[in-house]
Amino acid sequence: MKRIDFSLRCWTVLSTVFSIGLLFFLLGFVFIKAQGVISLNFLLAKPAGFPVGSAGGIWPAVIGSLLVTLIASFFATVLAFFTAVYSVFYCRHERIKLVINLIVQCIAGIPSIVLGLFGYAFLVIKLKLGLSILASGLTLAIMIFPFIQIRFQKLFLETNKQLLEASASLGINQSYTIINLLIPMYSKQILSIITLASGFAMGAAAPVMLTGCMMNAPVPKSIASPFMSLPYHLYVLIGQGISLENAYGTAFVLMILVLLLNLLAAVPTLLGMRGKR
Amino acid sequence: MQIFQEVSFLDFISGLTWNPLANEPAVGILPMILATFYVSIVAVLISLPIGIGCALELAALENERLKGIFTSILGVLAGIPSVIYGFIGLLVVVKFFETTFMFATGESILSGGIVLAVMVLPYIVSSATETMEKSYKKYKETSQALGVSKSYMLRALILPNAKGAILTSMILAFSRAMGETMAVMMVIGNSPILPKLLGKGETIPALIALEIGTAGLGSLHYHGLFTAGFVLMMFLIFLNALFYLIKKNLTEHLE
Amino acid sequence: MKHHLILKDLSVAIGTMEVLKKINLAISEYKITAIIGPSGCGKTTLLRTINRLIEEEKQVRVSGEVLFEGESIYQKPLVKLRKDIGLVFQQPTPFPMSIYNNLAYALKYHGVRDKVSLDKTIEAKLRLCGLYEEVADHLTMSALKLSGGQQQRLCIARSLCVGPKILLMDEPCSSLDIHNTKIIEDLIVNLSRDYTIVIVTHNLQQAKRIADCTAFILGGKLMEMSNTEAFFTNPQAEETKQYLQGLFG
C-alpha cells in the first residue's frame, strides 16, 4: 500500500516538475543561444545578404507581425462580441443558440492550415484581396474568433442576473445596459481575452504563409501589400538552412512578443486580485 | 470537389502514391492520413501519462497561489508559437537522434510525436485538471473524514473517477495534434511514403503547406490539396463535436 | 380614493406550474400595500408580472389583466412602463461603478444630460433616502464598498431617480439587520406621501408596522385583502387566521 502511494506521488510530482521545467528549458534555450545575435541593429534593420535573411535584421517582420495581429484581433473581437451578445441577450430560441454554439465549435476545430487554404481560395483569389496583410489578417481573425467568442459568452452568461433585472426595472433597454453597464464592468476581462487571443494570432505561421506572407518584403505601405511575419521568417530561415544565428534571434524576438502579450493579459486579473484582498 | 470527376473518393483516400505532377497523375493520400494519425497517436501516448500526473498534482494542490503560478505557466506553454516548438524540436530532438543514435537522419515520425507531445501537454493538463478539481473538491471532506491519506484518495477515488476527463483531454490533444502544421512539418521529414516510427513521413497539413504554393490554380494538384484539407477538417470537426458532447455530458453528471 | 393599479383575474403559469391563480387586487394611490404569504406562494412572481420582468423567463403564460392608471400594462411601451413602475430587489443590486454613476446611469438614459440637473436630482434623491450626509464626500467611491443597508437605500434612490409612480419592493429588508430595517421602514413610510408602494414581505410585524393595506396570498390565490388593522385584528378567511396564529403561536 505504502509503496504504491509513494510511487503515485513520485509520478505526479515528477510530471509536474517536468511540465513546469519545460517552459524554463524552452525559454532558456532560446535566450542563451540568441544572446550573440540580438542587438538594436538586428531588430531595426532590413533583412539582407544572399540568400535573403542570412544577414541584416528583421524589422519588416516585426512590423508585419504586429500589423497583421492588430487587424486580426480587431475583426475577430467585433465579430465575437456581437455573436456573444446576440446569443446571450437577444436570442430567444434555444435551437438557434445551439446552432450558433455548434458552428463556433466547428470553426474552433478547423486546423489552421485549412483556414489558410480557405483564406487563399476565398479571400485572396475570389475576393481579389491579393496576397496582402488584409487577407492574412482576416484569415487569422477567423482562427481566433472562436477563442474570443467562447470566452465572451462565458463571461456574459456568468453575469449576475439581478443586475440585468435591476437595470431593466429602471426602464432601460438592453443595448444601453450592455454598453453602459456590462462593458465597463467587464473591461478588464475583455481586454485580457483579446490580448491573449492576439498572442495566438501573432504566433501562427500556417495561415499567413498561404495568404500574404513573403520571404522578403519591405515594411508594408498599406493593408493591401504583402508583408513579412516573424513566425514565417523563422520557418524560412531554419527550413531552408539560411542562417541559424538569425533564426535564434528571430525566435527570441517572437517569443518575447508573445510572452509580453501573455503577461499583459495577466495584468488586469492580477490587479483585480489585489483589489479584492 | 471537382476532383472526384477524375478520381473516385475511395481511390483518393486509399491511394498509396501522391504524384500529381507526373504524366499519369496519382493522388492518393493514404500515406498522409496514416502519418497524421501515427504522429498524433505517438504524441498522445507520450504526453498522456505526464499530463495526467501533472493534472492530479494540480487538482490536489491546496496552495492556491502556487496553483495559480503553475496554471499560468501552462498557459504560456500553450501560447508559445508552434514555429518555435518546431525550431527547438529540430535543434534538440532531431539532433539528439542524429548524434546519440547515429541515425542517418533524425527527422522521423517519432521526432514529430515528441515535439507534438510537448505542444499538447498543456491542453491535456488544463482539460483534465478542470474536471479532477471538481471531483476532488466534492469528495475531499468525505474522504478525509474516513481517515484516508491524500494519495490513497487520488489513486482509489479521483483517478478512477476521472476516466471521462482523461478521455476528453485525449480527444482534445488528439485533435490539436492532427491539425498542427508548422512544428510537425519542420521535424518529420516530409516524404509521402507509408510512415514507420523511425522513418520519415508527411502529414496532411504539411502536405498542404508545402505544395499549395506550387500548385496551379484549378489543376488536379490544387483540387487534390483542397480535398485533402477537407478530409482533415472532417476528421477534426468530428473529434471536436465528440469532445463537446462528452464534456457537456460529464459536467452535467458532476453537478 | 383612486385605484392606481388594478389586477383582474390575473393568472401566471411558468412551465406546467400555475404560480398565480385568478388574482383580483386593487391598489390605492399613495398607500403602502403589503403582500404577505409563505415562501413560494407567488408573491415575487406577482411583482415581476406587474412590471413585466416575468417575460424575461422561459415558458411563461400570463392571462387576465393588469391596469395601470386605467390602462392595460401591455399597451404601454415596455420601457415607459418600467420607468413608471420601479422595482427594488431582495438583495441590494448596486452596479459595479461609483455611487454617483449608479444614480446617473438611468438618468442619462432617460435624457438628463447636463451636469447641473444631474447633480440636483441625484442630491435630492440621496437626501430623500437619508443617504446624502453619509456619502456626500465619497460620491466617486465604488458603490460596492457601501454597507448592505446603504446599498439597499442607494438602490431605492436609484429607482426613484427615474421618477416612478409606483414602487414595487420585493422583501427589501430581508437581508438587513434590525437597525437598517428600521431605517428603510421609515423611509418607505416617508415615500408613501409621493409614491404608491407595494411591498412583499414575509415579516408580519413589518406589514403591521408600515402597511395601510395587507393582502394575503396562499398557493397562488388571493385569500384576503383589507386594511391592515382589520386584517390583523379581525381576519375573515379561515386560512388567514391559521396563518397568523401559526406564526404568532
Tab-separated table of N, CA and C in Angstrom, chain C residues 55-198:
chain	number	residue	atom	x	y	z
C	55	GLU	N	-41.470	38.379	-18.235
C	55	GLU	CA	-41.334	37.937	-19.627
C	55	GLU	C	-39.909	37.538	-19.967
C	56	GLU	N	-38.954	37.918	-19.115
C	56	GLU	CA	-37.572	37.526	-19.387
C	56	GLU	C	-37.385	36.030	-19.165
C	57	GLU	N	-38.316	35.418	-18.446
C	57	GLU	CA	-38.154	33.996	-18.169
C	57	GLU	C	-38.753	33.157	-19.271
C	58	LYS	N	-38.444	31.864	-19.194
C	58	LYS	CA	-38.890	30.984	-20.271
C	58	LYS	C	-40.261	30.401	-19.976
C	59	GLN	N	-41.018	30.151	-21.017
C	59	GLN	CA	-42.281	29.421	-20.933
C	59	GLN	C	-43.229	30.032	-19.912
C	60	VAL	N	-43.412	31.321	-20.017
C	60	VAL	CA	-44.328	31.976	-19.097
C	60	VAL	C	-45.618	32.314	-19.837
C	61	ARG	N	-46.747	31.979	-19.206
C	61	ARG	CA	-48.029	32.383	-19.780
C	61	ARG	C	-48.757	33.261	-18.773
C	62	VAL	N	-49.148	34.427	-19.227
C	62	VAL	CA	-49.882	35.343	-18.353
C	62	VAL	C	-51.258	35.533	-18.945
C	63	SER	N	-52.314	35.378	-18.118
C	63	SER	CA	-53.653	35.702	-18.600
C	63	SER	C	-54.304	36.634	-17.588
C	64	GLY	N	-55.390	37.269	-17.996
C	64	GLY	CA	-56.020	38.256	-17.136
C	64	GLY	C	-55.457	39.634	-17.446
C	65	GLU	N	-55.848	40.605	-16.631
C	65	GLU	CA	-55.487	41.984	-16.954
C	65	GLU	C	-54.767	42.661	-15.807
C	66	VAL	N	-53.851	43.525	-16.141
C	66	VAL	CA	-53.275	44.417	-15.142
C	66	VAL	C	-53.472	45.832	-15.667
C	67	LEU	N	-54.234	46.645	-14.912
C	67	LEU	CA	-54.484	48.008	-15.356
C	67	LEU	C	-53.671	48.975	-14.524
C	68	PHE	N	-52.892	49.791	-15.199
C	68	PHE	CA	-52.102	50.812	-14.518
C	68	PHE	C	-52.656	52.163	-14.953
C	69	GLU	N	-53.170	52.943	-14.030
C	69	GLU	CA	-53.855	54.197	-14.314
C	69	GLU	C	-54.940	53.976	-15.358
C	70	GLY	N	-55.657	52.865	-15.194
C	70	GLY	CA	-56.787	52.596	-16.060
C	70	GLY	C	-56.443	52.029	-17.420
C	71	GLU	N	-55.160	51.774	-17.639
C	71	GLU	CA	-54.749	51.328	-18.957
C	71	GLU	C	-53.999	50.005	-18.824
C	72	SER	N	-54.199	49.094	-19.756
C	72	SER	CA	-53.513	47.814	-19.651
C	72	SER	C	-51.997	48.008	-19.764
C	73	ILE	N	-51.250	47.277	-18.944
C	73	ILE	CA	-49.795	47.445	-18.980
C	73	ILE	C	-49.214	46.951	-20.291
C	74	TYR	N	-50.006	46.172	-21.020
C	74	TYR	CA	-49.469	45.655	-22.280
C	74	TYR	C	-49.625	46.653	-23.414
C	75	GLN	N	-50.316	47.782	-23.131
C	75	GLN	CA	-50.468	48.766	-24.193
C	75	GLN	C	-49.398	49.836	-24.132
C	76	LYS	N	-48.701	49.861	-23.021
C	76	LYS	CA	-47.635	50.858	-22.911
C	76	LYS	C	-46.336	50.285	-23.466
C	77	PRO	N	-45.470	51.138	-23.958
C	77	PRO	CA	-44.141	50.639	-24.308
C	77	PRO	C	-43.467	50.104	-23.038
C	78	LEU	N	-42.756	49.001	-23.201
C	78	LEU	CA	-42.147	48.319	-22.051
C	78	LEU	C	-41.260	49.258	-21.234
C	79	VAL	N	-40.455	50.039	-21.951
C	79	VAL	CA	-39.501	50.907	-21.267
C	79	VAL	C	-40.221	51.959	-20.434
C	80	LYS	N	-41.303	52.522	-21.005
C	80	LYS	CA	-42.082	53.541	-20.291
C	80	LYS	C	-42.737	52.925	-19.051
C	81	LEU	N	-43.259	51.713	-19.217
C	81	LEU	CA	-43.921	51.042	-18.106
C	81	LEU	C	-42.957	50.842	-16.941
C	82	ARG	N	-41.761	50.364	-17.265
C	82	ARG	CA	-40.805	50.072	-16.195
C	82	ARG	C	-40.263	51.352	-15.569
C	83	LYS	N	-40.317	52.422	-16.329
C	83	LYS	CA	-39.932	53.709	-15.772
C	83	LYS	C	-40.978	54.156	-14.750
C	84	ASP	N	-42.233	53.872	-15.060
C	84	ASP	CA	-43.313	54.276	-14.158
C	84	ASP	C	-43.451	53.354	-12.966
C	85	ILE	N	-43.107	52.100	-13.153
C	85	ILE	CA	-43.247	51.136	-12.069
C	85	ILE	C	-41.870	50.588	-11.723
C	86	GLY	N	-41.269	51.112	-10.673
C	86	GLY	CA	-39.924	50.685	-10.295
C	86	GLY	C	-39.962	49.435	-9.439
C	87	LEU	N	-38.834	48.724	-9.398
C	87	LEU	CA	-38.765	47.501	-8.592
C	87	LEU	C	-37.465	47.489	-7.795
C	88	VAL	N	-37.583	47.237	-6.498
C	88	VAL	CA	-36.400	47.109	-5.644
C	88	VAL	C	-36.291	45.647	-5.219
C	89	PHE	N	-35.096	45.100	-5.350
C	89	PHE	CA	-34.942	43.666	-5.138
C	89	PHE	C	-34.611	43.316	-3.696
C	90	GLN	N	-34.731	42.023	-3.433
C	90	GLN	CA	-34.434	41.496	-2.104
C	90	GLN	C	-32.982	41.735	-1.724
C	91	GLN	N	-32.081	41.288	-2.627
C	91	GLN	CA	-30.661	41.576	-2.419
C	91	GLN	C	-30.365	42.938	-3.013
C	92	PRO	N	-29.592	43.772	-2.313
C	92	PRO	CA	-29.202	45.042	-2.933
C	92	PRO	C	-28.436	44.769	-4.224
C	93	THR	N	-28.735	45.509	-5.276
C	93	THR	CA	-28.078	45.265	-6.563
C	93	THR	C	-27.378	46.516	-7.068
C	94	PRO	N	-26.396	47.042	-6.308
C	94	PRO	CA	-25.679	48.198	-6.842
C	94	PRO	C	-24.854	47.765	-8.046
C	95	PHE	N	-24.756	48.640	-9.045
C	95	PHE	CA	-23.905	48.324	-10.188
C	95	PHE	C	-22.454	48.532	-9.784
C	96	PRO	N	-21.556	47.787	-10.386
C	96	PRO	CA	-20.134	47.941	-10.010
C	96	PRO	C	-19.542	49.222	-10.572
C	97	MET	N	-20.015	50.357	-10.098
C	97	MET	CA	-19.443	51.646	-10.506
C	97	MET	C	-19.579	52.596	-9.321
C	98	SER	N	-19.244	53.860	-9.518
C	98	SER	CA	-19.266	54.766	-8.375
C	98	SER	C	-20.705	55.052	-7.949
C	99	ILE	N	-20.850	55.576	-6.738
C	99	ILE	CA	-22.177	55.898	-6.225
C	99	ILE	C	-22.882	56.867	-7.170
C	100	TYR	N	-22.135	57.888	-7.557
C	100	TYR	CA	-22.707	58.901	-8.445
C	100	TYR	C	-23.189	58.270	-9.751
C	101	ASN	N	-22.333	57.442	-10.337
C	101	ASN	CA	-22.689	56.844	-11.624
C	101	ASN	C	-23.849	55.866	-11.513
C	102	ASN	N	-23.975	55.229	-10.358
C	102	ASN	CA	-25.111	54.351	-10.152
C	102	ASN	C	-26.410	55.113	-10.360
C	103	LEU	N	-26.442	56.335	-9.852
C	103	LEU	CA	-27.660	57.121	-9.963
C	103	LEU	C	-27.766	57.793	-11.328
C	104	ALA	N	-26.598	58.198	-11.860
C	104	ALA	CA	-26.621	58.903	-13.142
C	104	ALA	C	-26.921	57.954	-14.302
C	105	TYR	N	-26.631	56.675	-14.071
C	105	TYR	CA	-26.786	55.652	-15.115
C	105	TYR	C	-28.153	55.724	-15.795
C	106	ALA	N	-29.203	55.655	-14.966
C	106	ALA	CA	-30.546	55.647	-15.543
C	106	ALA	C	-30.965	57.044	-15.989
C	107	LEU	N	-30.530	58.053	-15.238
C	107	LEU	CA	-30.915	59.425	-15.598
C	107	LEU	C	-30.425	59.778	-16.988
C	108	LYS	N	-29.182	59.429	-17.261
C	108	LYS	CA	-28.608	59.736	-18.569
C	108	LYS	C	-29.406	59.040	-19.663
C	109	TYR	N	-29.765	57.789	-19.381
C	109	TYR	CA	-30.520	57.042	-20.389
C	109	TYR	C	-31.834	57.748	-20.704
C	110	HIS	N	-32.482	58.266	-19.642
C	110	HIS	CA	-33.775	58.893	-19.854
C	110	HIS	C	-33.656	60.350	-20.244
C	111	GLY	N	-32.473	60.750	-20.674
C	111	GLY	CA	-32.364	62.037	-21.348
C	111	GLY	C	-31.865	63.207	-20.519
C	112	VAL	N	-31.517	62.964	-19.247
C	112	VAL	CA	-30.958	64.075	-18.466
C	112	VAL	C	-29.467	64.140	-18.766
C	113	ARG	N	-29.035	65.211	-19.411
C	113	ARG	CA	-27.640	65.234	-19.855
C	113	ARG	C	-26.798	66.255	-19.096
C	114	ASP	N	-27.387	67.443	-18.815
C	114	ASP	CA	-26.495	68.481	-18.293
C	114	ASP	C	-26.168	68.236	-16.821
C	115	LYS	N	-24.960	68.580	-16.503
C	115	LYS	CA	-24.366	68.260	-15.218
C	115	LYS	C	-25.172	68.833	-14.049
C	116	VAL	N	-25.671	70.062	-14.244
C	116	VAL	CA	-26.349	70.743	-13.137
C	116	VAL	C	-27.608	69.986	-12.716
C	117	SER	N	-28.440	69.636	-13.686
C	117	SER	CA	-29.674	68.980	-13.280
C	117	SER	C	-29.415	67.541	-12.821
C	118	LEU	N	-28.366	66.911	-13.387
C	118	LEU	CA	-27.974	65.595	-12.884
C	118	LEU	C	-27.646	65.680	-11.397
C	119	ASP	N	-26.741	66.635	-11.092
C	119	ASP	CA	-26.317	66.792	-9.697
C	119	ASP	C	-27.502	67.065	-8.790
C	120	LYS	N	-28.393	67.907	-9.293
C	120	LYS	CA	-29.524	68.317	-8.470
C	120	LYS	C	-30.413	67.115	-8.142
C	121	THR	N	-30.778	66.354	-9.191
C	121	THR	CA	-31.653	65.201	-8.967
C	121	THR	C	-30.983	64.192	-8.043
C	122	ILE	N	-29.709	63.935	-8.308
C	122	ILE	CA	-29.021	62.928	-7.516
C	122	ILE	C	-28.963	63.324	-6.050
C	123	GLU	N	-28.670	64.618	-5.811
C	123	GLU	CA	-28.619	65.054	-4.428
C	123	GLU	C	-29.986	64.926	-3.767
C	124	ALA	N	-31.010	65.327	-4.502
C	124	ALA	CA	-32.359	65.287	-3.936
C	124	ALA	C	-32.757	63.872	-3.554
C	125	LYS	N	-32.459	62.931	-4.466
C	125	LYS	CA	-32.876	61.551	-4.183
C	125	LYS	C	-32.053	60.942	-3.045
C	126	LEU	N	-30.775	61.297	-3.008
C	126	LEU	CA	-29.950	60.777	-1.916
C	126	LEU	C	-30.440	61.322	-0.581
C	127	ARG	N	-30.807	62.617	-0.567
C	127	ARG	CA	-31.340	63.215	0.659
C	127	ARG	C	-32.615	62.515	1.081
C	128	LEU	N	-33.484	62.293	0.098
C	128	LEU	CA	-34.768	61.650	0.368
C	128	LEU	C	-34.549	60.305	1.055
C	129	CYS	N	-33.523	59.587	0.612
C	129	CYS	CA	-33.269	58.263	1.173
C	129	CYS	C	-32.338	58.327	2.386
C	130	GLY	N	-32.075	59.544	2.844
C	130	GLY	CA	-31.250	59.697	4.049
C	130	GLY	C	-29.812	59.251	3.865
C	131	LEU	N	-29.356	59.255	2.633
C	131	LEU	CA	-28.020	58.743	2.360
C	131	LEU	C	-27.037	59.880	2.111
C	132	TYR	N	-27.588	61.081	1.857
C	132	TYR	CA	-26.732	62.152	1.378
C	132	TYR	C	-25.622	62.495	2.368
C	133	GLU	N	-25.981	62.651	3.626
C	133	GLU	CA	-24.983	63.028	4.620
C	133	GLU	C	-23.886	61.966	4.721
C	134	GLU	N	-24.317	60.714	4.587
C	134	GLU	CA	-23.347	59.636	4.765
C	134	GLU	C	-22.346	59.547	3.613
C	135	VAL	N	-22.792	59.851	2.396
C	135	VAL	CA	-21.911	59.598	1.246
C	135	VAL	C	-21.494	60.858	0.485
C	136	ALA	N	-21.948	62.026	0.945
C	136	ALA	CA	-21.715	63.251	0.168
C	136	ALA	C	-20.254	63.433	-0.226
C	137	ASP	N	-19.351	63.022	0.669
C	137	ASP	CA	-17.935	63.233	0.371
C	137	ASP	C	-17.324	62.117	-0.464
C	138	HIS	N	-18.058	61.043	-0.622
C	138	HIS	CA	-17.470	59.890	-1.344
C	138	HIS	C	-18.305	59.513	-2.553
C	139	LEU	N	-18.811	60.496	-3.266
C	139	LEU	CA	-19.693	60.145	-4.389
C	139	LEU	C	-18.971	59.371	-5.476
C	140	THR	N	-17.642	59.486	-5.524
C	140	THR	CA	-16.923	58.775	-6.580
C	140	THR	C	-16.436	57.407	-6.114
C	141	MET	N	-16.762	57.074	-4.865
C	141	MET	CA	-16.347	55.760	-4.342
C	141	MET	C	-17.209	54.663	-4.986
C	142	SER	N	-16.628	53.468	-5.104
C	142	SER	CA	-17.403	52.366	-5.674
C	142	SER	C	-18.588	52.042	-4.766
C	143	ALA	N	-19.740	51.853	-5.376
C	143	ALA	CA	-20.948	51.583	-4.593
C	143	ALA	C	-20.850	50.242	-3.877
C	144	LEU	N	-19.953	49.379	-4.365
C	144	LEU	CA	-19.835	48.058	-3.752
C	144	LEU	C	-19.218	48.131	-2.360
C	145	LYS	N	-18.606	49.296	-2.030
C	145	LYS	CA	-17.959	49.405	-0.722
C	145	LYS	C	-18.927	49.859	0.358
C	146	LEU	N	-20.142	50.215	-0.029
C	146	LEU	CA	-21.140	50.612	0.964
C	146	LEU	C	-21.591	49.408	1.773
C	147	SER	N	-22.160	49.677	2.964
C	147	SER	CA	-22.710	48.575	3.749
C	147	SER	C	-24.020	48.112	3.111
C	148	GLY	N	-24.491	46.948	3.555
C	148	GLY	CA	-25.707	46.380	2.974
C	148	GLY	C	-26.890	47.334	3.018
C	149	GLY	N	-27.088	47.981	4.195
C	149	GLY	CA	-28.217	48.890	4.330
C	149	GLY	C	-28.074	50.100	3.414
C	150	GLN	N	-26.844	50.612	3.335
C	150	GLN	CA	-26.601	51.754	2.451
C	150	GLN	C	-26.833	51.369	0.999
C	151	GLN	N	-26.373	50.158	0.658
C	151	GLN	CA	-26.557	49.696	-0.723
C	151	GLN	C	-28.037	49.647	-1.069
C	152	GLN	N	-28.823	49.125	-0.133
C	152	GLN	CA	-30.252	48.993	-0.417
C	152	GLN	C	-30.884	50.380	-0.574
C	153	ARG	N	-30.461	51.331	0.278
C	153	ARG	CA	-31.035	52.675	0.146
C	153	ARG	C	-30.590	53.313	-1.166
C	154	LEU	N	-29.355	53.005	-1.562
C	154	LEU	CA	-28.875	53.515	-2.847
C	154	LEU	C	-29.752	52.972	-3.975
C	155	CYS	N	-30.101	51.686	-3.872
C	155	CYS	CA	-30.922	51.076	-4.918
C	155	CYS	C	-32.300	51.720	-4.958
C	156	ILE	N	-32.827	52.055	-3.772
C	156	ILE	CA	-34.126	52.729	-3.746
C	156	ILE	C	-33.993	54.105	-4.388
C	157	ALA	N	-32.921	54.821	-4.014
C	157	ALA	CA	-32.696	56.141	-4.604
C	157	ALA	C	-32.567	56.035	-6.111
C	158	ARG	N	-31.902	54.987	-6.549
C	158	ARG	CA	-31.706	54.803	-7.981
C	158	ARG	C	-33.050	54.599	-8.677
C	159	SER	N	-33.913	53.800	-8.051
C	159	SER	CA	-35.231	53.594	-8.633
C	159	SER	C	-36.005	54.903	-8.678
C	160	LEU	N	-35.850	55.726	-7.644
C	160	LEU	CA	-36.601	56.974	-7.578
C	160	LEU	C	-36.123	57.978	-8.619
C	161	CYS	N	-34.858	57.871	-9.005
C	161	CYS	CA	-34.282	58.822	-9.931
C	161	CYS	C	-35.061	58.916	-11.238
C	162	VAL	N	-35.579	57.809	-11.707
C	162	VAL	CA	-36.250	57.842	-13.000
C	162	VAL	C	-37.700	58.311	-12.866
C	163	GLY	N	-38.109	58.671	-11.648
C	163	GLY	CA	-39.438	59.222	-11.438
C	163	GLY	C	-40.575	58.238	-11.611
C	164	PRO	N	-40.547	57.149	-10.835
C	164	PRO	CA	-41.638	56.179	-10.952
C	164	PRO	C	-42.891	56.701	-10.260
C	165	LYS	N	-44.030	56.103	-10.575
C	165	LYS	CA	-45.258	56.441	-9.859
C	165	LYS	C	-45.559	55.373	-8.823
C	166	ILE	N	-45.194	54.155	-9.163
C	166	ILE	CA	-45.381	53.052	-8.224
C	166	ILE	C	-44.011	52.445	-7.923
C	167	LEU	N	-43.788	52.094	-6.671
C	167	LEU	CA	-42.538	51.433	-6.308
C	167	LEU	C	-42.872	50.038	-5.784
C	168	LEU	N	-42.372	49.029	-6.483
C	168	LEU	CA	-42.574	47.663	-6.019
C	168	LEU	C	-41.343	47.252	-5.230
C	169	MET	N	-41.554	46.637	-4.071
C	169	MET	CA	-40.394	46.234	-3.269
C	169	MET	C	-40.520	44.770	-2.896
C	170	ASP	N	-39.472	44.017	-3.241
C	170	ASP	CA	-39.504	42.578	-3.008
C	170	ASP	C	-38.660	42.254	-1.778
C	171	GLU	N	-39.311	42.153	-0.635
C	171	GLU	CA	-38.621	41.884	0.631
C	171	GLU	C	-37.352	42.726	0.776
C	172	PRO	N	-37.478	44.029	0.762
C	172	PRO	CA	-36.273	44.877	0.699
C	172	PRO	C	-35.425	44.810	1.956
C	173	CYS	N	-35.980	44.284	3.039
C	173	CYS	CA	-35.212	44.290	4.285
C	173	CYS	C	-34.716	42.916	4.684
C	174	SER	N	-35.017	41.902	3.900
C	174	SER	CA	-34.776	40.554	4.409
C	174	SER	C	-33.296	40.227	4.539
C	175	SER	N	-32.417	41.002	3.843
C	175	SER	CA	-31.007	40.683	4.015
C	175	SER	C	-30.324	41.701	4.926
C	176	LEU	N	-31.119	42.481	5.679
C	176	LEU	CA	-30.529	43.533	6.511
C	176	LEU	C	-30.755	43.257	7.998
C	177	ASP	N	-29.945	43.929	8.829
C	177	ASP	CA	-30.139	43.765	10.272
C	177	ASP	C	-31.259	44.686	10.763
C	178	ILE	N	-31.555	44.592	12.063
C	178	ILE	CA	-32.717	45.309	12.590
C	178	ILE	C	-32.591	46.821	12.417
C	179	HIS	N	-31.380	47.309	12.686
C	179	HIS	CA	-31.163	48.751	12.612
C	179	HIS	C	-31.459	49.285	11.214
C	180	ASN	N	-30.884	48.624	10.218
C	180	ASN	CA	-31.085	49.063	8.845
C	180	ASN	C	-32.528	48.858	8.405
C	181	THR	N	-33.130	47.791	8.914
C	181	THR	CA	-34.528	47.551	8.588
C	181	THR	C	-35.376	48.737	9.045
C	182	LYS	N	-35.091	49.188	10.232
C	182	LYS	CA	-35.835	50.331	10.792
C	182	LYS	C	-35.677	51.560	9.896
C	183	ILE	N	-34.444	51.821	9.473
C	183	ILE	CA	-34.195	52.985	8.621
C	183	ILE	C	-35.016	52.884	7.330
C	184	ILE	N	-34.975	51.685	6.734
C	184	ILE	CA	-35.671	51.524	5.462
C	184	ILE	C	-37.186	51.614	5.655
C	185	GLU	N	-37.665	51.056	6.754
C	185	GLU	CA	-39.113	51.134	7.007
C	185	GLU	C	-39.558	52.584	7.128
C	186	ASP	N	-38.782	53.384	7.871
C	186	ASP	CA	-39.116	54.805	7.997
C	186	ASP	C	-39.116	55.476	6.639
C	187	LEU	N	-38.120	55.096	5.846
C	187	LEU	CA	-38.013	55.657	4.509
C	187	LEU	C	-39.261	55.333	3.686
C	188	ILE	N	-39.687	54.080	3.781
C	188	ILE	CA	-40.845	53.664	2.989
C	188	ILE	C	-42.075	54.479	3.385
C	189	VAL	N	-42.264	54.634	4.699
C	189	VAL	CA	-43.419	55.405	5.166
C	189	VAL	C	-43.343	56.836	4.625
C	190	ASN	N	-42.136	57.389	4.657
C	190	ASN	CA	-41.916	58.724	4.119
C	190	ASN	C	-42.293	58.821	2.662
C	191	LEU	N	-41.825	57.803	1.901
C	191	LEU	CA	-42.011	57.822	0.459
C	191	LEU	C	-43.471	57.724	0.076
C	192	SER	N	-44.266	57.112	0.955
C	192	SER	CA	-45.654	56.848	0.563
C	192	SER	C	-46.452	58.147	0.402
C	193	ARG	N	-45.870	59.266	0.787
C	193	ARG	CA	-46.577	60.530	0.529
C	193	ARG	C	-46.580	60.849	-0.968
C	194	ASP	N	-45.510	60.422	-1.651
C	194	ASP	CA	-45.400	60.773	-3.067
C	194	ASP	C	-45.516	59.581	-4.009
C	195	TYR	N	-45.396	58.396	-3.444
C	195	TYR	CA	-45.399	57.224	-4.312
C	195	TYR	C	-46.383	56.183	-3.799
C	196	THR	N	-46.911	55.407	-4.723
C	196	THR	CA	-47.690	54.242	-4.331
C	196	THR	C	-46.691	53.113	-4.113
C	197	ILE	N	-46.825	52.411	-2.996
C	197	ILE	CA	-45.823	51.395	-2.700
C	197	ILE	C	-46.465	50.032	-2.495
C	198	VAL	N	-45.921	49.047	-3.166
C	198	VAL	CA	-46.342	47.668	-2.933
C	198	VAL	C	-45.132	46.939	-2.395
